[in-house]
Coordinates of C-alpha atoms in Angstrom, one line a residue:
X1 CA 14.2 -1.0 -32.1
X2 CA 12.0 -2.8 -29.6
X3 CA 12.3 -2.5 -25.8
X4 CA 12.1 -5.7 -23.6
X5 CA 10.5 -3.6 -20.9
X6 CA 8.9 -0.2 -21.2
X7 CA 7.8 1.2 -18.0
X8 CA 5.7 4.4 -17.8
X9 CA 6.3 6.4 -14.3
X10 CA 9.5 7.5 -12.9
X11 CA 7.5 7.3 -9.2
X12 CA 8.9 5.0 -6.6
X13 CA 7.9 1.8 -8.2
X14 CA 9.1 2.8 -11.8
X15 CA 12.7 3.9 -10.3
X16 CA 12.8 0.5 -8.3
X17 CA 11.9 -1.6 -10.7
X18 CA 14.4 0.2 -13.2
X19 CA 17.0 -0.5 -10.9
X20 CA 16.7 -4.2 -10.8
X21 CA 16.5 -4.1 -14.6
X22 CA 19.9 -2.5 -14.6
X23 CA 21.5 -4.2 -12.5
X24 CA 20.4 -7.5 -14.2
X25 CA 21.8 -5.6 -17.9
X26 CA 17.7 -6.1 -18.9
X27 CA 16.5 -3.7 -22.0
X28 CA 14.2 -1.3 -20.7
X29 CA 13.4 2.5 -20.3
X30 CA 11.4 4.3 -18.6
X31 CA 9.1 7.4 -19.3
X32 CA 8.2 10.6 -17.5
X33 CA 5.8 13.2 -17.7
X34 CA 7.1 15.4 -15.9
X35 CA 10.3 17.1 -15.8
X36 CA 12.0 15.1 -12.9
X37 CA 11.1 11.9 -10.5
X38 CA 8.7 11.8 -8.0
X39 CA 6.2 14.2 -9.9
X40 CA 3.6 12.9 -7.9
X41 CA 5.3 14.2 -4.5
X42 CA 6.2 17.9 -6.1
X43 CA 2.2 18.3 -5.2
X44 CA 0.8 15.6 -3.2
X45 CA 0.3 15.9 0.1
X46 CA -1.3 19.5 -0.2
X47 CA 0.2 20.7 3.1
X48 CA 3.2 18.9 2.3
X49 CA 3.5 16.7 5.3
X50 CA 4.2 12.8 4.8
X51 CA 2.4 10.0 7.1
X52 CA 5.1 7.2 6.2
X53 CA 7.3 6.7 9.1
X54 CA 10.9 7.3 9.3
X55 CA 12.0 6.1 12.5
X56 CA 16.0 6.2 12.3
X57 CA 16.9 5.0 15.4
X58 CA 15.9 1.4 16.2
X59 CA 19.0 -0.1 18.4
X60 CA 20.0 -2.1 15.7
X61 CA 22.3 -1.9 12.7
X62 CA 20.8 -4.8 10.7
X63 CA 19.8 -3.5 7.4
X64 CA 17.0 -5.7 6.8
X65 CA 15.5 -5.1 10.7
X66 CA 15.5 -0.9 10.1
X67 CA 13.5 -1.1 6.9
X68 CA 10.5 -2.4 9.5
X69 CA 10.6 1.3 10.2
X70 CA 11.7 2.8 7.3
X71 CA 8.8 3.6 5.3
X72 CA 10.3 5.5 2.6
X73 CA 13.5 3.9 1.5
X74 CA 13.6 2.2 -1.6
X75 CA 15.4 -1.4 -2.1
X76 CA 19.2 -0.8 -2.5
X77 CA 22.7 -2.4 -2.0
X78 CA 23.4 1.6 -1.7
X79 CA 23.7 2.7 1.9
X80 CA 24.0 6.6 0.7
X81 CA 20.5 5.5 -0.7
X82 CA 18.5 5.1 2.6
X83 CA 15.8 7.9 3.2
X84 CA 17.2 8.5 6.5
X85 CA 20.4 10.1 4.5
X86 CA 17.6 12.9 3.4
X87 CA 15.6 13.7 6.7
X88 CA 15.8 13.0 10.2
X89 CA 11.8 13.5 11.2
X90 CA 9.6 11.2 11.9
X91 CA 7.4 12.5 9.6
X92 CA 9.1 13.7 6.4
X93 CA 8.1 16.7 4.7
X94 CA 7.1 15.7 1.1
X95 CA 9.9 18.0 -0.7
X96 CA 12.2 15.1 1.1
X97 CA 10.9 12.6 -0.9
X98 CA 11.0 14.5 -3.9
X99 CA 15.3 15.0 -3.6
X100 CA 15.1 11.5 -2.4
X101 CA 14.0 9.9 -5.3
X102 CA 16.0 12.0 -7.5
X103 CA 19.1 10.6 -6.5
X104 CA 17.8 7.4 -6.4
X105 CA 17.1 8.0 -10.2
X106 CA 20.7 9.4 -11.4
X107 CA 22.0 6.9 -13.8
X108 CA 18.8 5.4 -14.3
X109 CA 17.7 5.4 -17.7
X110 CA 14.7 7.7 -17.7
X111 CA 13.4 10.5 -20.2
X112 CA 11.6 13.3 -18.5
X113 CA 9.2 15.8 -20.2
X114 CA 7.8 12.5 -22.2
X115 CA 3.9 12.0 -22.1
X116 CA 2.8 9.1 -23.6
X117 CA -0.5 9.8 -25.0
X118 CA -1.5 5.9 -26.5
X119 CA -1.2 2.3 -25.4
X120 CA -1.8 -0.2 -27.9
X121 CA -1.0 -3.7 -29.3
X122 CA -0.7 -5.6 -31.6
X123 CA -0.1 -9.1 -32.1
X124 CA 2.9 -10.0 -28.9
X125 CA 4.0 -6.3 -29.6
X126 CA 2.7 -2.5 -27.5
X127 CA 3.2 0.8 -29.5
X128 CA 3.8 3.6 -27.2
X129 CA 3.1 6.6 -28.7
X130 CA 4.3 9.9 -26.8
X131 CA 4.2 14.0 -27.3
X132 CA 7.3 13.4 -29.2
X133 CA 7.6 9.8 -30.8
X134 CA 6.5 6.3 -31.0
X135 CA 7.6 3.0 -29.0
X136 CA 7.7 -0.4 -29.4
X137 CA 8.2 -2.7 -26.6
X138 CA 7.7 -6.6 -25.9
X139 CA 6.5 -5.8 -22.3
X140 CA 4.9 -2.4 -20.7
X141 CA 5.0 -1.9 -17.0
X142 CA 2.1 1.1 -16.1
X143 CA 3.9 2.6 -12.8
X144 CA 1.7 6.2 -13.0
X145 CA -0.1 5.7 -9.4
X146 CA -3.5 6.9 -8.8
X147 CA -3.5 10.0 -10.8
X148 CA -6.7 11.1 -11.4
X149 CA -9.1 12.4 -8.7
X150 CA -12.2 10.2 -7.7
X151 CA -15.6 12.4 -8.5
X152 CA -18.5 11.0 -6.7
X153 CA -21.6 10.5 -8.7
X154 CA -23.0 13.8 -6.5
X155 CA -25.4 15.9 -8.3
X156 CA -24.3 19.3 -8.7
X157 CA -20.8 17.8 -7.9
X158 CA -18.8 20.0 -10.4
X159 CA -19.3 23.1 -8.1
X160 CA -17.4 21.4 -5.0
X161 CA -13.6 22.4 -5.2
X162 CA -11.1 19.9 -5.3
X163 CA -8.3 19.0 -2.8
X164 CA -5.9 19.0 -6.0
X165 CA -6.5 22.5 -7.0
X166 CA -7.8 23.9 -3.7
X167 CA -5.7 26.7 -1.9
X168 CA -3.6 25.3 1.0
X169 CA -3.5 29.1 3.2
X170 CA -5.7 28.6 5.9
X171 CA -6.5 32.4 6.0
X172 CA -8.6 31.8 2.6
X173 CA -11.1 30.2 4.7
X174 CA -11.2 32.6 7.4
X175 CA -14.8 32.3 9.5
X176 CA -16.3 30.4 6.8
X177 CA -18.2 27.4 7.1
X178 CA -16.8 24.6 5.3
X179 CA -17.8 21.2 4.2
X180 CA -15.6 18.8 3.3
X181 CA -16.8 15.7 1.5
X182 CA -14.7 11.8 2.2
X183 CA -13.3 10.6 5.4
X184 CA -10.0 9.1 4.4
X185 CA -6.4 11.0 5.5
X186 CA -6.9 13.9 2.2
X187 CA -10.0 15.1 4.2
X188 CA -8.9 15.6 7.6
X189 CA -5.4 16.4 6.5
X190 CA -7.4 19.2 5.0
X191 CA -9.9 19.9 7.8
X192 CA -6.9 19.8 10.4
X193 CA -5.2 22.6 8.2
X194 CA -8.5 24.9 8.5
X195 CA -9.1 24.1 12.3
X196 CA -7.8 27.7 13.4
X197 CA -9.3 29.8 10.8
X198 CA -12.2 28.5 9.6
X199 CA -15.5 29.0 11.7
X200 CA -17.2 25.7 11.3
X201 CA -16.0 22.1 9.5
X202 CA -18.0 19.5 9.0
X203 CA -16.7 16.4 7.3
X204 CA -19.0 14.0 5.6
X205 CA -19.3 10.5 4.5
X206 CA -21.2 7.6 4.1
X207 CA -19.0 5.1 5.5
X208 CA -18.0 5.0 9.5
X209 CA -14.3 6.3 10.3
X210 CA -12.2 3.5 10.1
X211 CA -8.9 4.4 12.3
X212 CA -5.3 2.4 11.1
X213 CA -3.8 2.2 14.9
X214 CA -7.1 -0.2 15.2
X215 CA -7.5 -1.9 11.7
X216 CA -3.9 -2.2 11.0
X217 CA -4.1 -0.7 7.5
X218 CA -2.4 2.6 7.1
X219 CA -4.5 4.2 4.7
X220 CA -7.4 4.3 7.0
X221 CA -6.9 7.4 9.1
X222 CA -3.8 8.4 10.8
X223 CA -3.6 9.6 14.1
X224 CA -1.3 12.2 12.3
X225 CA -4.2 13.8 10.7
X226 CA -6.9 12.9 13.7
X227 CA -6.5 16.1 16.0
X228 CA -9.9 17.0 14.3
X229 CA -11.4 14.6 16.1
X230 CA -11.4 15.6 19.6
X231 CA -12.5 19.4 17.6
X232 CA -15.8 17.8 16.9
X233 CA -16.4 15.3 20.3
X234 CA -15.1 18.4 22.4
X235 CA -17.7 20.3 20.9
X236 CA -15.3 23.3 19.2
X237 CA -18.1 23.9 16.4
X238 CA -16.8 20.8 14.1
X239 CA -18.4 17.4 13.2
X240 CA -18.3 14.8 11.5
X241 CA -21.3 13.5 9.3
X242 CA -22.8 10.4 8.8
X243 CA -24.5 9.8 5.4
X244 CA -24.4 10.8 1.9
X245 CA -24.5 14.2 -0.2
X246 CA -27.6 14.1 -2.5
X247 CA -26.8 17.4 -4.4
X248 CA -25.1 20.8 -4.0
X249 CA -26.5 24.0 -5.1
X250 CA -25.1 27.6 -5.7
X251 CA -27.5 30.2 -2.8
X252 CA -28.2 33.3 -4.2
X253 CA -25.5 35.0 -2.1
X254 CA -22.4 32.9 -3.3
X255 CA -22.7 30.2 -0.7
X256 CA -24.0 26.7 -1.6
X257 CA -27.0 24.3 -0.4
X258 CA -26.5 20.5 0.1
X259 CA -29.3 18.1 0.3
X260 CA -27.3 15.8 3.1
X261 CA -29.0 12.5 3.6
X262 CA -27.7 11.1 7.3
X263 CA -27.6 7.7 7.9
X264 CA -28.9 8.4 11.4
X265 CA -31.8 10.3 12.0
X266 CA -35.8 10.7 11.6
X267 CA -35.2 13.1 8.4
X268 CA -34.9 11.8 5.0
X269 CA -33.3 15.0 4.1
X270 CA -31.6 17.9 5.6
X271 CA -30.7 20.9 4.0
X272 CA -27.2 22.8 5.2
X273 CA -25.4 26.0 4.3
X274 CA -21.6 26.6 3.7
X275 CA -19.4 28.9 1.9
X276 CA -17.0 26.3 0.7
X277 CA -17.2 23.0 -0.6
X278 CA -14.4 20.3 -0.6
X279 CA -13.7 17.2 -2.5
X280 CA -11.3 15.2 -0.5
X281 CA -12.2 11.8 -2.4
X282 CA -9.5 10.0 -3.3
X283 CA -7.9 9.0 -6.7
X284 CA -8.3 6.5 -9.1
X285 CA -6.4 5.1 -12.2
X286 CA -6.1 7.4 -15.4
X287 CA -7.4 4.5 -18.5
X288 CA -7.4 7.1 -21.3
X289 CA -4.2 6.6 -22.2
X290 CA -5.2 2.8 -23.5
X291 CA -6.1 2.3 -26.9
X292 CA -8.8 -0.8 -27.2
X293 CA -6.6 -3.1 -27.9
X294 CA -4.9 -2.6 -25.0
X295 CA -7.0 -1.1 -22.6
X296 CA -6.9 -3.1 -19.3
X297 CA -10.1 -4.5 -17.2
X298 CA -11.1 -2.5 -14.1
X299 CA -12.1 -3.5 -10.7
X300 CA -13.0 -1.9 -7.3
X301 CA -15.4 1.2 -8.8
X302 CA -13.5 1.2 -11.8
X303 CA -10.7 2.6 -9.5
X304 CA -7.8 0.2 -10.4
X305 CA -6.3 -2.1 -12.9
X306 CA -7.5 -6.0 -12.4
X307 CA -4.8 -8.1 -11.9
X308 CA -3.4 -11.6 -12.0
X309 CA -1.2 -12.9 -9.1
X310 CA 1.8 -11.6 -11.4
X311 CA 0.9 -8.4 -11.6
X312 CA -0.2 -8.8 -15.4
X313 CA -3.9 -7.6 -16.7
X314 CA -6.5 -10.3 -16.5
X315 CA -7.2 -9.3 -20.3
X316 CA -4.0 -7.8 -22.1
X317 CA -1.4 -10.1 -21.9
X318 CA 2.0 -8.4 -21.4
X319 CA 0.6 -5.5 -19.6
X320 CA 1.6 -5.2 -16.0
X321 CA 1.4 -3.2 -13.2
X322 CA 3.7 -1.7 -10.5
X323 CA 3.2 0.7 -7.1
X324 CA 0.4 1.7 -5.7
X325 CA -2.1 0.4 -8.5
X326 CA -0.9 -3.5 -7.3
X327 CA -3.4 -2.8 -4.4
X328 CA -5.9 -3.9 -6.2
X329 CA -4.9 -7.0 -5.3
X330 CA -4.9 -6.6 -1.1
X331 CA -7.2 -3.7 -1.1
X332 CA -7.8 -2.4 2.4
X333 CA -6.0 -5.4 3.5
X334 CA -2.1 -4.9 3.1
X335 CA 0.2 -2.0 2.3
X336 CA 0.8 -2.5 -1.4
X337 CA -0.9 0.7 -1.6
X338 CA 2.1 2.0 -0.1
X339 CA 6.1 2.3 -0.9
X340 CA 7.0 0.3 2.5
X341 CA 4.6 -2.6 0.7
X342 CA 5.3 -2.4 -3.1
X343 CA 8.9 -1.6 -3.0
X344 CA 8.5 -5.7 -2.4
X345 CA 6.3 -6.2 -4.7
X346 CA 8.4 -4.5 -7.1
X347 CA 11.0 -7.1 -6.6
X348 CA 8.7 -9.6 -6.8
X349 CA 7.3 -8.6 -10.3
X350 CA 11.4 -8.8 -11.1
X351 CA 11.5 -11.8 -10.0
X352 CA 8.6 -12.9 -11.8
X353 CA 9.6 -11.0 -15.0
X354 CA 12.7 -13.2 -14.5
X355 CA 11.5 -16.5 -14.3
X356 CA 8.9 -16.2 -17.0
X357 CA 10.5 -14.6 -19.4
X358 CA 14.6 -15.1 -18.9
X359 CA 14.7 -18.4 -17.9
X360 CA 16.0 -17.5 -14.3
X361 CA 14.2 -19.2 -11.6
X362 CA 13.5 -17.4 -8.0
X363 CA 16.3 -17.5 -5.8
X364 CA 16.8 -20.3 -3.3
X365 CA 19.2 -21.7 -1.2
X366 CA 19.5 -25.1 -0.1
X367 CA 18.4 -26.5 3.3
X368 CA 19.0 -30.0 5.4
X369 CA 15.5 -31.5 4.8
X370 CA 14.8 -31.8 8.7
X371 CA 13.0 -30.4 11.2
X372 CA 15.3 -28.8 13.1
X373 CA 17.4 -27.1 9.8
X374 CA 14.0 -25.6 8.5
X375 CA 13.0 -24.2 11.9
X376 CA 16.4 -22.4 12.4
X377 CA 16.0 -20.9 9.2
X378 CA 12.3 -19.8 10.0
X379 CA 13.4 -18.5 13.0
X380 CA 16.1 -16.5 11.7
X381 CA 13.9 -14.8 9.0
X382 CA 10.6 -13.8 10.8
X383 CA 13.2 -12.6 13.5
X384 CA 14.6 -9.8 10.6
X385 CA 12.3 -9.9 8.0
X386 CA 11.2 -7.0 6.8
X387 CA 9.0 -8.2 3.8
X388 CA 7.1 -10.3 5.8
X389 CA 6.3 -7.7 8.2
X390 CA 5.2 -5.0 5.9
X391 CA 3.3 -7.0 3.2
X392 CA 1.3 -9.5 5.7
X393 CA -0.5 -11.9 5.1
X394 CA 0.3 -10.9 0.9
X395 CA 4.2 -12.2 0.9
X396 CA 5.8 -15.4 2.3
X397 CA 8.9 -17.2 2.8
X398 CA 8.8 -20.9 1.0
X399 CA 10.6 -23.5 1.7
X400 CA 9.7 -26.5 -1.1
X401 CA 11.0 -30.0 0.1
X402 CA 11.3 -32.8 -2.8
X403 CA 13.4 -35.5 -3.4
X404 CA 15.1 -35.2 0.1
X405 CA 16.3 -31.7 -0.7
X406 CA 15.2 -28.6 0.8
X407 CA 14.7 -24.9 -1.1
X408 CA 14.1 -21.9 1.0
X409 CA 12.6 -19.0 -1.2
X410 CA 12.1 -15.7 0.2
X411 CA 9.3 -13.0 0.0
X412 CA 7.3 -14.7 -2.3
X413 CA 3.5 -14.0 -3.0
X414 CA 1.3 -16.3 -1.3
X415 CA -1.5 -16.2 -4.5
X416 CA 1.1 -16.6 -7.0
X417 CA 2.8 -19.8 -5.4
X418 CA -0.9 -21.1 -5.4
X419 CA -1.3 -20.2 -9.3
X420 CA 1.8 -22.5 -9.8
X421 CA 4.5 -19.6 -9.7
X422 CA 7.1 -22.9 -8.2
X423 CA 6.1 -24.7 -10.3
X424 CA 4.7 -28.1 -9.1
X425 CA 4.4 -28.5 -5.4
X426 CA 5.1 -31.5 -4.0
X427 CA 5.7 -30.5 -0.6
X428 CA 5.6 -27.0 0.5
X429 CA 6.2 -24.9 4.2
X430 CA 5.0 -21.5 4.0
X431 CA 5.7 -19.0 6.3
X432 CA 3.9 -15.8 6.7
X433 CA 3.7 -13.1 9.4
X434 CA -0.5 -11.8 10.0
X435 CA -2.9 -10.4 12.2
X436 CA -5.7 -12.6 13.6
X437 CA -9.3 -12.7 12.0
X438 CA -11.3 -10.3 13.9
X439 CA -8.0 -8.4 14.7
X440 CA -9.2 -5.0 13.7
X441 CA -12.5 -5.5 16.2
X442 CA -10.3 -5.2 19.2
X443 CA -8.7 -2.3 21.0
X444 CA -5.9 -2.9 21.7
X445 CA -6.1 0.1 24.7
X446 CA -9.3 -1.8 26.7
X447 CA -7.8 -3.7 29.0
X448 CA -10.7 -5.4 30.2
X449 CA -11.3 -6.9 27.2
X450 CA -10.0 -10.5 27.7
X451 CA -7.1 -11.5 24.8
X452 CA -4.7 -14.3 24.1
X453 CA -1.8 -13.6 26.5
X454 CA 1.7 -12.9 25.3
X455 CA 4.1 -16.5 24.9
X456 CA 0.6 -18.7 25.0
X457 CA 2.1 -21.0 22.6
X458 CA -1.3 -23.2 23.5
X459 CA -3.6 -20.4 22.5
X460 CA -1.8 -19.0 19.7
X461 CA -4.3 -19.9 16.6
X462 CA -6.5 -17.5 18.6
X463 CA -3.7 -14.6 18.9
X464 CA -5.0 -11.3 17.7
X465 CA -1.7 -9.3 17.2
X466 CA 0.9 -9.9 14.6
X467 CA 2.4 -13.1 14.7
X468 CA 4.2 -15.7 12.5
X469 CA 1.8 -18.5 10.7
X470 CA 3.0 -21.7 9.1
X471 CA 1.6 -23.9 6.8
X472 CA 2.0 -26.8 5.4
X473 CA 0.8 -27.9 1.3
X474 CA 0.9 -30.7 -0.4
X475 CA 0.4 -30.8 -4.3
X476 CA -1.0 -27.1 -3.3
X477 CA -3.4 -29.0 -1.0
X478 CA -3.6 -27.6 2.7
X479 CA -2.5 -30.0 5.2
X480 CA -1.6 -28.8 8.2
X481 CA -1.1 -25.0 10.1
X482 CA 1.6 -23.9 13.0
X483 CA 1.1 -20.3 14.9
X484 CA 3.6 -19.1 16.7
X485 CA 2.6 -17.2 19.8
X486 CA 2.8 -13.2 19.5
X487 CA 5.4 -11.5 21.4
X488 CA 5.6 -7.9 22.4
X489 CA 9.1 -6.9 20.9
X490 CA 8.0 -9.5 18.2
X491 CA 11.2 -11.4 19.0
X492 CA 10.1 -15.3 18.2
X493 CA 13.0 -17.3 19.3
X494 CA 11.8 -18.0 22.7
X495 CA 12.9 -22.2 22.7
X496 CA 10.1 -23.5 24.9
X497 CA 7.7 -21.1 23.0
X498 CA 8.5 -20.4 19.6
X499 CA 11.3 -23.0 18.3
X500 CA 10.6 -26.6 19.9
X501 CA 6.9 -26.7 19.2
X502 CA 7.3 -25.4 15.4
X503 CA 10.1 -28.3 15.3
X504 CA 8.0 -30.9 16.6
X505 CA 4.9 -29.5 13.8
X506 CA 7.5 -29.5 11.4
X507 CA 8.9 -33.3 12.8
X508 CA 5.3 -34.5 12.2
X509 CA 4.1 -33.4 9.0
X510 CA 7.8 -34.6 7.8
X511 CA 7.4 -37.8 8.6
X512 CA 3.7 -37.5 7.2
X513 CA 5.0 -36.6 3.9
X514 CA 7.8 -39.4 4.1

């Protein structure tokens, strides 16, 4: 028997996709390594606490509105399916997540305890060979995650432990002097944990601390895991280290050497002592599953999967992608790194999946080809979205105009309606919600820097903050572009401000395209 759709991961992004699957009656199954969903989540965070909001209460009751702030929910119909049924805390201890996502998964077809050990193909067909049998499937969707730690090409790097297997108990590291290597939210997760115990902490890196409140991507540090910082510039015995470890060596009396290069100072070299040494580096795809013939291109430091605007390998057709490993495609820029951003993605590989290979075209409905009709229904989305708001700049809402007749499509991405994912585009108004350019150069806290003022529909192209963006294509040709001024509550339906000038852009490029 051959499988339509074979998808390896019973994460977040395996389970959702799944779901859509089933509830279109598609073929598929999926497969798990480990004994129940959400493996990754049984261990990861280390201390266990998660930094994707769940902010319950918002004042409203509009589905679509609370998933703005409801990072952890996946896509359902299923009200009893909403991560706020499963914890009430801002920030959700991981073991929350884990009983959340198996109830998502009951009734999905999945089969747990099932490692798959090769990935190959031949002709239009995979073979999935696992611990127990083999596969064949028409269509493999890789859903694993980031898996496998990210080792640094560090000499002597093997005697560093590793935040996957180091112990959590703070008391293991009491008076010690510890060095922890990467700056990302693993490291000072870890070095916030050892702040009471541990004698000194330095954390080192080669790269300057990005921070998300600032840069708007939430993978950069957290303020969640940031207390560490005023440890170091209150001068408790901590700091943080610019530059790059050269090599780490075992000292005679158990301790290690590091060669530390800084990237400020008059030394080429300085030499420093700790008792521990932590790798808090990140994680990177696990390829050794593929067989040659199937084995996918890399990108980004051989971290991830490269990827066509469908989520398919650039090299083995029929291979695709799902979760956290799509962020190859807005690294550092959106949040399909992250289950508030792929959960959409997710749908819109379904969609994708559908289109391409069942003959069912993305959904639509049908608009009044005017100016007015197609700036109500703008209005009304980027007032609710929530797929907009959490993929920026990645997803947007398309409303295709031929023949007199207007199509609104939702939550589509931007780089596969450019690679012809429409189809032809005769006349297109796209619809997107971003930041401005230099955006993560401003604080947002100096108030004496000068900014675009809230409701300046006249300086709105020049908005820093998140705000709604329009564009206009023609034969997938850029003509024309619309801001909408940013508004505190982000509530764009002021007339004067927000509706009658995109009305009068839309009125004008209308009549442009006849």
């Amino acid at each position: 028997m051959t499988l339509d759709y074979l998808i390896i991961g019973a994460g977040p992004a395996g389970l959702q996709l799944a779901a859509l699957l089933e509830r279109d009656g598609r073929d598929h199954l999926v497969l798990e390594a480990g004994p129940a969903p959400g493996t990754f989540f049984g261990r990861y965070p280390r201390h266990r606490q998660l930094i994707s909001i769940n902010k319950v209460w918002t004042g409203s009751d509009d589905p679509e509105f609370n998933l703005r702030s409801d990072w952890n929910s996946l896509l359902t119909d299923d009200p009893s399916l909403l991560f706020r049924n499963f914890s009430r805390r801002y920030f959700p201890d991981a073991d929350d997540m884990v009983r959340y996502l198996a109830a998502f998964a009951q009734g999905l077809r999945v089969r747990y305890d099932t490692r798959v050990t090769r990935i190959a193909r031949d002709g239009d067909l995979f073979t999935v060979q696992t611990d127990a049998d083999t596969l064949t499937a028409r269509r493999v969707v890789v859903a694993t995650g980031v898996s496998k730690l990210y080792v640094p090409p560090i000499d002597g790097v093997e005697l560093a432990e590793r935040y996957d297997t180091v112990s959590v108990d703070p008391d293991d590291f009491t008076n010690q002097r510890v060095l922890i290597i990467g700056k990302g939210n693993s490291a000072f997760e870890t070095a916030d944990a050892l702040v009471e115990t541990a004698a000194v902490i330095h954390v080192a890196g080669p790269h300057s601390i990005r921070l998300a409140w600032q840069t708007h991507y939430v993978g950069h540090l957290r303020a969640v895991n940031n207390n560490f910082l005023d440890t170091y510039q209150l001068k408790s015995q901590n700091a943080v280290l610019d530059g790059t470890v050269e090599r780490i060596a075992r000292r005679d009396d158990g301790g290690y050497r590091i060669d530390f290069r800084y990237a400020r100072t008059r030394e080429s070299i300085r030499q420093l002592d700790y008792d521990r040494v932590i790798l808090c580096t990140g994680f990177r795809f696990d390829a050794s599953i593929f067989d040659p013939s199937a084995r996918p291109r890399l990108a980004i430091n051989d971290r991830f999967p490269e990827q066509t605007s469908g989520f398919e390998s650039v090299n083995v057709p029929g291979l695709y992608f799902a979760g956290t490993l799509t962020q190859q495609r807005d690294f550092k820029r959106s949040t399909n790194g992250f289950i508030h951003g792929f959960r959409y993605g997710v749908r819109a590989l379904h969609r994708m999946l559908a289109a391409r290979h069942h003959g069912t075209p993305w959904p639509a409905t049908t608009l009044d080809a005017t100016p007015e009709a197609i700036t109500d229904a703008i209005i009304a989305r980027i007032n609710r979205t929530s797929a907009l708001w959490q993929q920026f700049t990645v997803l947007g809402d398309v409303v295709v105009i031929a023949d007199g007749v207007a199509r609104y499509h939702e939550e589509v991405p931007v780089a596969h309606l450019h690679d012809g994912g429409l189809g032809a585009e005769p006349f297109a108004v796209v619809t997107t919600l971003e930041y401005g350019p230099d955006h993560d150069q401003v604080d947002p806290f100096d108030i004496t820097v000068p900014r675009i003022a809230e409701n300046d529909a006249e300086r709105a192209h020049d908005a820093s903050y998140l705000h709604p963006v329009v564009r206009v294509h023609r034969g997938g040709q850029l003509v024309a572009t619309h801001h909408l001024a940013e508004n505190l509550e982000n509530n764009w339906d002021l007339p004067g401000v927000h509706q009658q000038p995109l009305a009068l852009f839309l009125k004008g490029v209308l009549s442009d395209a006849g």
